[in-house]
Short mmCIF file of C-alpha atoms in Angstrom, two decimals:
data_model
loop_
_atom_site.label_atom_id
_atom_site.label_comp_id
_atom_site.label_asym_id
_atom_site.label_seq_id
_atom_site.Cartn_x
_atom_site.Cartn_y
_atom_site.Cartn_z
CA MET A 1 36.54 130.12 44.09
CA PRO A 2 33.94 127.54 43.03
CA ARG A 3 34.73 123.89 43.45
CA CYS A 4 34.79 121.95 40.20
CA GLN A 5 34.08 118.24 40.28
CA THR A 6 33.58 115.54 37.70
CA SER A 7 32.78 111.87 38.11
CA LEU A 8 34.25 109.64 35.41
CA LYS A 9 33.45 106.03 35.81
CA LEU A 10 34.04 102.26 36.13
CA ALA A 11 35.07 100.65 35.57
CA PRO A 12 36.96 98.76 36.71
CA LEU A 13 33.96 99.68 34.30
CA ALA A 14 36.42 99.18 36.45
CA THR A 15 36.00 99.70 36.50
CA GLY A 16 34.30 99.37 37.39
CA LEU A 17 32.99 97.88 36.35
CA ARG A 18 34.69 96.96 39.28
CA CYS A 19 35.96 93.69 39.49
CA THR A 20 37.33 96.03 36.96
CA GLY A 21 38.46 97.99 39.95
CA LEU A 22 37.02 101.44 40.55
CA ARG A 23 39.82 103.87 40.07
CA LEU A 24 40.28 107.53 40.81
CA ALA A 25 41.58 109.16 37.65
CA ARG A 26 42.90 112.70 37.48
CA PRO A 27 43.11 113.83 33.87
CA SER A 28 43.63 117.58 33.50
CA SER A 29 40.13 118.90 33.05
CA ARG A 30 37.78 121.32 34.81
CA ALA A 31 34.24 120.26 35.45
CA ARG A 32 31.33 119.98 37.84
CA SER A 33 28.63 117.39 38.37
CA LEU A 34 25.03 118.58 38.23
CA SER A 35 23.76 118.41 41.80
CA GLY A 36 20.93 116.00 42.34
CA SER A 37 21.42 113.98 39.15
CA LEU A 38 23.26 110.83 38.27
CA SER A 39 26.31 112.44 36.72
CA GLY A 40 29.62 111.34 35.34
CA SER A 41 30.33 107.90 34.00
CA LEU A 42 32.32 104.76 34.69
CA SER A 43 35.61 105.35 36.44
CA GLY A 44 36.55 107.85 39.11
CA SER A 45 36.46 111.44 40.10
CA LEU A 46 38.51 114.55 40.13
CA ASP A 47 37.96 117.56 42.32
CA PHE A 48 39.91 120.83 42.54
CA ASP A 49 39.52 124.56 42.71
CA CYS A 50 39.38 126.64 39.57
CA ASP A 51 39.53 130.36 38.88
CA GLU A 52 36.96 130.44 36.13
CA PRO A 53 33.19 130.34 36.51
CA MET A 54 31.55 127.02 35.93
CA VAL A 55 30.35 126.49 32.39
CA GLU A 56 27.27 124.35 31.96
CA ALA A 57 26.79 122.70 28.61
CA ALA A 58 23.91 123.00 26.24
CA VAL A 59 22.57 119.47 26.48
CA PRO A 60 19.81 118.44 24.09
CA ALA A 61 16.34 118.66 25.58
CA SER A 62 15.78 114.97 25.00
CA HIS A 63 18.50 114.21 27.54
CA GLU A 64 17.33 116.78 30.06
CA ALA A 65 13.86 115.26 30.26
CA GLY A 66 14.74 111.68 29.46
CA ALA A 67 14.74 108.54 31.54
CA ASP A 68 18.19 109.35 32.92
CA GLY A 69 17.04 112.64 34.38
CA ALA A 70 13.94 111.10 35.96
CA ALA A 71 15.96 108.24 37.44
CA GLY A 72 18.55 110.70 38.72
CA ALA A 73 15.91 112.83 40.43
CA MET A 74 14.32 109.77 42.04
CA PHE A 75 17.68 108.42 43.21
CA SER A 76 18.59 111.81 44.65
CA SER A 77 15.29 111.97 46.53
CA LEU A 78 15.93 108.54 48.04
CA LEU A 79 19.40 109.64 49.19
CA ASP A 80 17.96 112.75 50.84
CA MET A 81 15.79 110.49 53.01
CA LEU A 82 18.87 108.84 54.57
CA PRO A 83 20.21 110.17 57.90
CA GLY A 84 23.41 112.18 58.15
CA SER A 85 24.98 114.96 56.13
CA PRO A 86 25.52 114.55 52.36
CA ARG A 87 29.29 114.19 52.91
CA THR A 88 28.79 111.52 55.59
CA ARG A 89 26.42 109.59 53.34
CA GLY A 90 28.91 109.88 50.49
CA ILE A 91 31.78 108.51 52.58
CA VAL A 92 29.63 105.62 53.82
CA MET A 93 28.67 104.81 50.22
CA LEU A 94 32.33 104.84 49.15
CA TRP A 95 33.24 102.50 52.00
CA LEU A 96 30.46 100.14 50.93
CA LEU A 97 31.65 100.42 47.33
CA VAL A 98 35.25 99.57 48.26
CA LEU A 99 34.10 96.59 50.32
CA LEU A 100 32.04 95.24 47.42
CA VAL A 101 34.81 95.75 44.89
CA SER A 102 37.41 94.18 47.18
CA SER A 103 35.25 91.10 47.61
CA ASN A 104 34.90 90.81 43.84
CA TRP A 105 38.53 89.75 43.44
CA VAL A 106 38.00 86.81 45.76
CA VAL A 107 34.66 85.81 44.24
CA VAL A 108 35.98 85.79 40.66
CA LYS A 109 39.18 83.97 41.64
CA ASP A 110 37.15 81.34 43.52
CA VAL A 111 34.65 80.88 40.66
CA GLU A 112 37.39 80.39 38.08
CA ALA A 113 38.54 77.30 39.96
CA MET A 114 35.34 75.53 38.89
CA PHE A 115 33.85 77.54 36.01
CA ASP A 116 35.07 78.96 32.71
CA PRO A 117 36.00 82.67 33.12
CA PHE A 118 34.58 83.73 29.75
CA GLU A 119 31.27 82.01 30.40
CA PHE A 120 31.14 83.65 33.81
CA ALA A 121 31.86 87.05 32.24
CA PHE A 122 29.03 86.54 29.76
CA LEU A 123 26.55 85.59 32.49
CA ARG A 124 27.69 88.35 34.83
CA PHE A 125 27.40 91.14 32.28
CA SER A 126 24.15 89.71 30.92
CA VAL A 127 22.63 90.19 34.37
CA ALA A 128 24.21 93.64 34.79
CA ALA A 129 23.06 94.78 31.34
CA ALA A 130 19.54 93.41 31.84
CA ALA A 131 19.12 95.50 34.98
CA LEU A 132 19.85 98.69 33.02
CA SER A 133 18.15 97.60 29.79
CA PRO A 134 15.21 100.06 30.21
CA PHE A 135 17.68 102.85 29.42
CA LEU A 136 18.67 101.31 26.07
CA ALA A 137 15.60 102.92 24.49
CA THR A 138 16.94 106.37 25.34
CA ALA A 139 20.41 105.43 24.10
CA ALA A 140 19.02 104.20 20.78
CA LYS A 141 17.76 107.71 20.02
CA ASP A 142 21.23 109.24 20.17
CA LYS A 143 23.98 107.97 17.86
CA ARG A 144 26.59 109.64 20.07
CA ILE A 145 25.60 107.52 23.06
CA LEU A 146 25.67 104.39 20.91
CA SER A 147 29.12 105.27 19.53
CA ALA A 148 30.47 106.06 22.99
CA GLY A 149 28.96 102.92 24.51
CA LEU A 150 30.37 100.68 21.80
CA GLU A 151 33.87 102.10 22.18
CA LEU A 152 33.88 102.12 25.99
CA GLY A 153 32.30 98.67 26.04
CA LEU A 154 35.16 97.40 23.87
CA TRP A 155 37.79 98.72 26.29
CA THR A 156 35.82 97.48 29.30
CA ALA A 157 35.45 94.00 27.82
CA ALA A 158 39.14 93.87 26.90
CA GLY A 159 40.11 94.91 30.42
CA TYR A 160 37.79 92.48 32.15
CA LEU A 161 38.63 89.51 29.92
CA ALA A 162 42.37 90.15 30.33
CA GLN A 163 41.83 90.36 34.07
CA SER A 164 39.92 87.08 34.06
CA VAL A 165 42.71 85.33 32.15
CA GLY A 166 45.24 86.77 34.58
CA LEU A 167 43.37 85.47 37.61
CA LEU A 168 43.65 81.94 36.23
CA THR A 169 47.36 81.87 37.04
CA THR A 170 48.04 84.69 39.52
CA ASP A 171 46.94 85.39 43.08
CA ALA A 172 43.88 87.58 43.64
CA SER A 173 45.88 89.72 46.08
CA ARG A 174 48.67 90.31 43.56
CA ALA A 175 46.21 91.07 40.75
CA SER A 176 44.38 93.61 42.92
CA PHE A 177 47.60 95.54 43.56
CA LEU A 178 48.69 95.36 39.91
CA SER A 179 45.32 96.82 38.92
CA THR A 180 46.30 100.12 40.57
CA PHE A 181 48.39 100.82 37.47
CA THR A 182 45.18 102.13 35.91
CA VAL A 183 45.56 105.43 37.77
CA LEU A 184 49.07 105.82 36.35
CA VAL A 185 48.02 104.95 32.80
CA VAL A 186 45.42 107.74 32.62
CA PRO A 187 47.74 110.74 33.17
CA PHE A 188 50.32 109.07 30.94
CA LEU A 189 47.78 108.86 28.11
CA ALA A 190 46.84 112.48 28.72
CA GLY A 191 50.52 113.35 28.43
CA ILE A 192 51.25 111.56 25.16
CA SER A 193 48.06 113.05 23.68
CA GLY A 194 49.61 116.49 23.89
CA LYS A 195 49.30 117.71 27.47
CA GLY A 196 52.76 116.61 28.52
CA VAL A 197 53.73 114.10 31.20
CA SER A 198 54.51 115.78 34.54
CA PRO A 199 57.59 114.83 36.58
CA VAL A 200 55.22 113.54 39.26
CA THR A 201 53.76 111.02 36.81
CA TRP A 202 57.19 109.80 35.70
CA ALA A 203 58.34 109.49 39.33
CA SER A 204 55.16 107.64 40.27
CA CYS A 205 55.56 105.20 37.36
CA LEU A 206 59.18 104.51 38.32
CA ALA A 207 58.23 103.93 41.94
CA ALA A 208 55.34 101.68 40.91
CA MET A 209 57.65 99.57 38.73
CA THR A 210 59.96 99.19 41.72
CA GLY A 211 56.97 98.03 43.74
CA VAL A 212 56.06 95.50 41.07
CA GLY A 213 59.60 94.12 41.19
CA LEU A 214 59.26 93.51 44.93
CA LEU A 215 55.74 92.14 44.54
CA GLU A 216 56.94 89.60 41.95
CA GLN A 217 59.48 88.25 44.45
CA SER A 218 56.78 87.35 46.96
CA GLY A 219 54.05 84.71 47.05
CA ALA A 220 53.54 82.55 43.98
CA ALA A 221 56.20 82.49 41.29
CA PRO A 222 55.89 85.21 38.62
CA GLY A 223 53.87 84.08 35.65
CA VAL A 224 51.98 85.11 32.56
CA GLY A 225 48.98 85.93 34.77
CA ASP A 226 50.84 88.94 36.13
CA VAL A 227 51.40 90.19 32.58
CA TRP A 228 47.70 89.82 31.81
CA SER A 229 46.87 91.75 34.99
CA LEU A 230 49.08 94.64 33.87
CA VAL A 231 47.56 94.52 30.37
CA SER A 232 44.14 94.66 32.00
CA ALA A 233 45.15 97.80 33.92
CA VAL A 234 46.25 99.42 30.66
CA PHE A 235 42.91 98.63 28.99
CA PHE A 236 41.01 100.06 31.94
CA GLY A 237 43.22 103.15 31.84
CA VAL A 238 42.28 103.69 28.19
CA GLN A 239 38.63 103.17 29.14
CA VAL A 240 38.84 105.86 31.83
CA PHE A 241 40.65 108.24 29.47
CA ARG A 242 38.09 107.80 26.71
CA THR A 243 35.21 107.97 29.18
CA GLU A 244 36.30 111.47 30.13
CA HIS A 245 36.30 112.44 26.45
CA TRP A 246 32.78 111.13 25.87
CA ALA A 247 31.41 112.43 29.17
CA ARG A 248 32.17 115.99 28.10
CA ILE A 249 30.34 115.49 24.82
CA LEU A 250 27.27 113.60 26.02
CA GLY A 251 26.28 115.53 29.12
CA ASN A 252 25.56 114.76 32.73
CA ASN A 253 22.09 113.34 32.11
CA SER A 254 23.11 110.47 29.84
CA SER A 255 24.93 108.39 32.46
CA LEU A 256 22.51 105.49 32.76
CA SER A 257 21.90 105.30 29.02
CA LEU A 258 25.65 105.18 28.44
CA MET A 259 26.10 102.55 31.16
CA SER A 260 23.43 100.36 29.57
CA VAL A 261 25.19 100.41 26.18
CA VAL A 262 28.62 99.83 27.75
CA LEU A 263 27.40 96.83 29.74
CA THR A 264 25.50 95.38 26.77
CA THR A 265 28.60 95.74 24.57
CA THR A 266 30.75 94.13 27.25
CA MET A 267 28.27 91.25 27.45
CA LEU A 268 28.40 90.75 23.67
CA PHE A 269 32.21 90.69 23.57
CA SER A 270 32.19 88.26 26.50
CA ALA A 271 29.81 86.04 24.51
CA VAL A 272 32.21 86.14 21.55
CA ALA A 273 35.12 85.19 23.81
CA ALA A 274 33.12 82.34 25.34
CA GLY A 275 32.09 81.09 21.89
CA ALA A 276 35.65 81.30 20.55
CA THR A 277 37.02 79.24 23.43
CA HIS A 278 34.19 76.69 23.26
CA PRO A 279 33.43 76.27 19.52
CA ASP A 280 31.75 72.89 19.97
CA ALA A 281 29.27 74.27 22.50
CA LEU A 282 28.61 77.28 20.25
CA ALA A 283 27.94 75.04 17.25
CA SER A 284 25.56 72.95 19.33
CA ILE A 285 23.62 76.04 20.44
CA LEU A 286 23.42 77.39 16.87
CA HIS A 287 22.08 74.10 15.53
CA HIS A 288 19.84 73.35 18.52
CA PRO A 289 18.86 76.57 20.37
CA SER A 290 17.16 74.54 23.10
CA THR A 291 20.64 73.38 24.10
CA GLY A 292 21.40 76.89 25.29
CA LEU A 293 18.41 76.86 27.63
CA SER A 294 19.44 73.54 29.10
CA MET A 295 22.93 74.93 29.69
CA LEU A 296 21.51 77.92 31.57
CA THR A 297 19.52 75.64 33.85
CA ALA A 298 22.49 73.39 34.59
CA SER A 299 23.29 72.99 38.27
CA SER A 300 26.97 73.69 37.57
CA ILE A 301 26.34 77.39 36.92
CA PRO A 302 27.31 79.49 39.98
CA TRP A 303 24.20 81.66 39.93
CA HIS A 304 24.79 83.14 43.38
CA GLN A 305 28.17 84.49 42.28
CA VAL A 306 26.76 85.62 38.92
CA LEU A 307 24.00 87.64 40.59
CA TYR A 308 26.38 89.01 43.23
CA CYS A 309 28.88 90.24 40.64
CA GLY A 310 26.30 91.39 38.10
CA LEU A 311 23.94 93.30 40.38
CA LEU A 312 26.07 94.29 43.37
CA THR A 313 29.71 94.64 42.31
CA THR A 314 28.80 96.04 38.89
CA ASP A 315 25.48 97.91 38.84
CA LEU A 316 25.28 98.93 42.50
CA THR A 317 28.90 100.08 42.68
CA LEU A 318 28.40 102.29 39.62
CA LEU A 319 25.38 103.96 41.20
CA LEU A 320 27.08 104.31 44.58
CA GLU A 321 30.11 106.00 43.04
CA VAL A 322 28.12 108.40 40.91
CA ALA A 323 26.05 109.43 43.94
CA ALA A 324 28.90 109.60 46.46
CA LEU A 325 31.29 111.68 44.38
CA GLN A 326 28.81 114.55 44.27
CA ASP A 327 29.52 115.26 47.96
CA VAL A 328 32.97 113.81 48.68
CA SER A 329 36.22 115.50 47.65
CA SER A 330 38.69 113.68 45.43
CA VAL A 331 41.31 113.62 48.21
CA ASP A 332 38.93 111.82 50.58
CA ALA A 333 37.85 109.49 47.79
CA ALA A 334 41.47 108.74 46.85
CA LEU A 335 42.27 107.73 50.41
CA ILE A 336 39.24 105.44 50.56
CA TYR A 337 39.91 103.92 47.12
CA THR A 338 43.48 103.17 48.14
CA LEU A 339 42.13 100.62 50.59
CA GLU A 340 40.50 98.54 47.83
CA PRO A 341 43.53 96.36 46.99
CA VAL A 342 44.43 96.24 50.69
CA LEU A 343 41.00 94.85 51.57
CA GLY A 344 41.17 92.58 48.51
CA ALA A 345 44.46 91.14 49.73
CA ALA A 346 43.06 90.78 53.25
CA LEU A 347 40.02 88.86 51.98
CA ALA A 348 42.27 86.70 49.78
CA TRP A 349 44.40 85.99 52.87
CA ALA A 350 41.36 85.08 54.99
CA LEU A 351 39.30 83.17 52.41
CA LEU A 352 41.81 81.82 49.88
CA GLY A 353 44.89 81.41 52.07
CA GLU A 354 47.07 83.66 49.88
CA ARG A 355 50.21 85.20 51.39
CA LEU A 356 52.33 88.08 50.08
CA GLY A 357 55.34 87.98 52.38
CA LEU A 358 57.45 90.92 53.55
CA LYS A 359 58.78 91.86 50.10
CA GLY A 360 55.33 91.56 48.61
CA MET A 361 53.76 93.80 51.23
CA THR A 362 56.55 96.33 50.77
CA GLY A 363 56.07 96.32 47.01
CA ALA A 364 52.31 96.61 47.38
CA GLY A 365 52.77 99.58 49.71
CA ILE A 366 55.04 101.31 47.17
CA ILE A 367 52.49 100.75 44.39
CA LEU A 368 49.69 102.19 46.53
CA ALA A 369 51.78 105.18 47.60
CA SER A 370 52.83 105.96 44.03
CA SER A 371 49.28 105.79 42.70
CA LEU A 372 47.93 107.94 45.54
CA PHE A 373 50.77 110.45 45.10
CA SER A 374 50.02 110.64 41.37
CA GLN A 375 46.33 111.25 42.12
CA VAL A 376 46.61 113.92 44.81
CA VAL A 377 49.75 115.75 43.67
CA GLY A 378 49.91 114.98 39.95
CA GLY A 379 46.40 116.22 39.26
CA GLY A 380 47.20 119.71 40.43
CA GLU A 381 50.31 119.86 38.25
CA ALA A 382 48.30 118.75 35.25
CA VAL A 383 45.83 121.54 35.80
CA GLY A 384 48.58 124.07 36.10
CA HIS A 385 50.17 122.80 32.89
CA GLU A 386 46.87 123.07 31.06
CA GLU A 387 46.23 126.64 32.24
CA GLU A 388 49.80 127.64 31.43
CA HIS A 389 49.18 126.72 27.79
CA GLY A 390 45.90 128.54 27.67
CA GLU A 391 43.61 125.54 27.55
CA GLY A 392 40.32 126.19 29.19
CA ASP A 393 36.64 126.43 28.81
CA LYS A 394 36.68 128.02 25.40
CA GLY A 395 36.74 126.59 21.96
CA GLY A 396 36.03 123.33 20.26
CA PRO A 397 33.95 120.96 22.27
CA ALA A 398 32.61 123.58 24.64
CA GLY A 399 30.97 125.27 21.76
CA GLN A 400 29.54 121.98 20.63
CA GLY A 401 27.66 121.26 23.82
CA SER A 402 30.37 119.90 26.08
CA PRO A 403 28.85 119.29 29.50
CA ARG A 404 32.12 120.10 31.21
CA GLY A 405 33.25 123.13 29.31
CA ASP A 406 36.84 121.89 29.02
CA LYS A 407 39.02 120.96 26.11
CA THR A 408 38.58 117.55 24.52
CA GLN A 409 41.64 115.74 23.31
#
C-alpha cells in the first residue's frame, strides 16, 4: 500500500510560526507531499497507510512553474548535497527545529521583561515577512492564496498575540506545556465539523485537563496568563485546522506564497495591536513619520532577538519542517516534537531559573502523553471513521483541483 503524507504547517505558525509552537496535527485526511518540492503549509504532518491510489490534483500551471516551484527545486537540490540518507537528514532537521522552537519561549519571555510584546511581535514578523516578500508577487496573482493567507494570518496573529500576553504573567515552561493543547484542539474541531469525536480524543482531553490541574499547583501561582496560553493554543488549533482546508485547495506548489501572505497579515495585525496599546506613539508617527524612523534606530530595540525570532525561529523552522516531513514518518516526528516543551522547560530552568516542582512535572508529563497518544492512536481512528462513512478521494474539492484528493470540510 502506498504511504500517504501531508505537511500542514506552523505555526505555532505555530506555529509555527513557532514561538507559535510547531505542532503535529492529525486531522482525518489522506494525502501525499510532492517529492522534491516545498509542500504543505504551516503546522504539522500526518502520515499513514491508505488503500486507495494517490490522487494528484490539477494545480493551475501558474503555480507549477511559479516562484514556489523554482524555490522548491533549488531547496531540494541543496538538501541532496548534504551527507546521510534522506530520513537521517530529516530527523536532524527536526531536532534542529525543536531546539530553535524551544529556545523561542525563553527568548520571548526574556524580551518581554524589557520590551513591549506587541512592538516585538510587529518587528519580528516584519523581518520574517520581509524575507519571504519576493513570493508576494506570485500570491497577488491568485485570489485564493490571498484569501487563505488573510484568514490564516488572522488566526496566527491571534494565537501569537494571546501567547505574548500570557507570557507576561506566566512562566515560559508552563506556557510551553499548555501550548500542547493545540494538538487536541485540531481533532476536536474536525469532530464538531461533522466527522465525529473519537473516544481517544475525549480520553486525551480529559487526561490533559488533569495534567493542567497538576501543572497549576506547581511553580508560580495560577493567573490570567495561563488562561491566555490556553486561548492561544485554541487559536493555533483553528489555524492548523483551516490550514489543512486551504492546503487541499491551493496545491503543493503554493507554500511559500501562502507563507508570505500569512506572515505579512500577522505583521499587520501585530502593528494594529501595538498601535492600539500605544495610541500616543501612533499619533506621533502619523503626524511626524520621521518619528517612526527614530524609534527604529533607538538603542532600546532588541534587534538581536528580533532577527533571531524572525529569521531563525519563524522562517527557518517553517522551511526545515516542510523539508523534513517529506522523509520522516509522523510517528517519528511526533516523538521528536514531544520534546519541544520539555526542552523549553529545561532552557527556562537553566536560563530563567523557573521551577515546576514534582506536581508540575507530573502534570506536564500527563499533558505530553495525552497529546502524543491523541496523535499516534487517534489519527488512525479518525481515518477509519472517515472511510466507514464513505468519505474519500471523490467528490467536491477533489474535482475542483484539490491537491490532496480528500474531502474538505
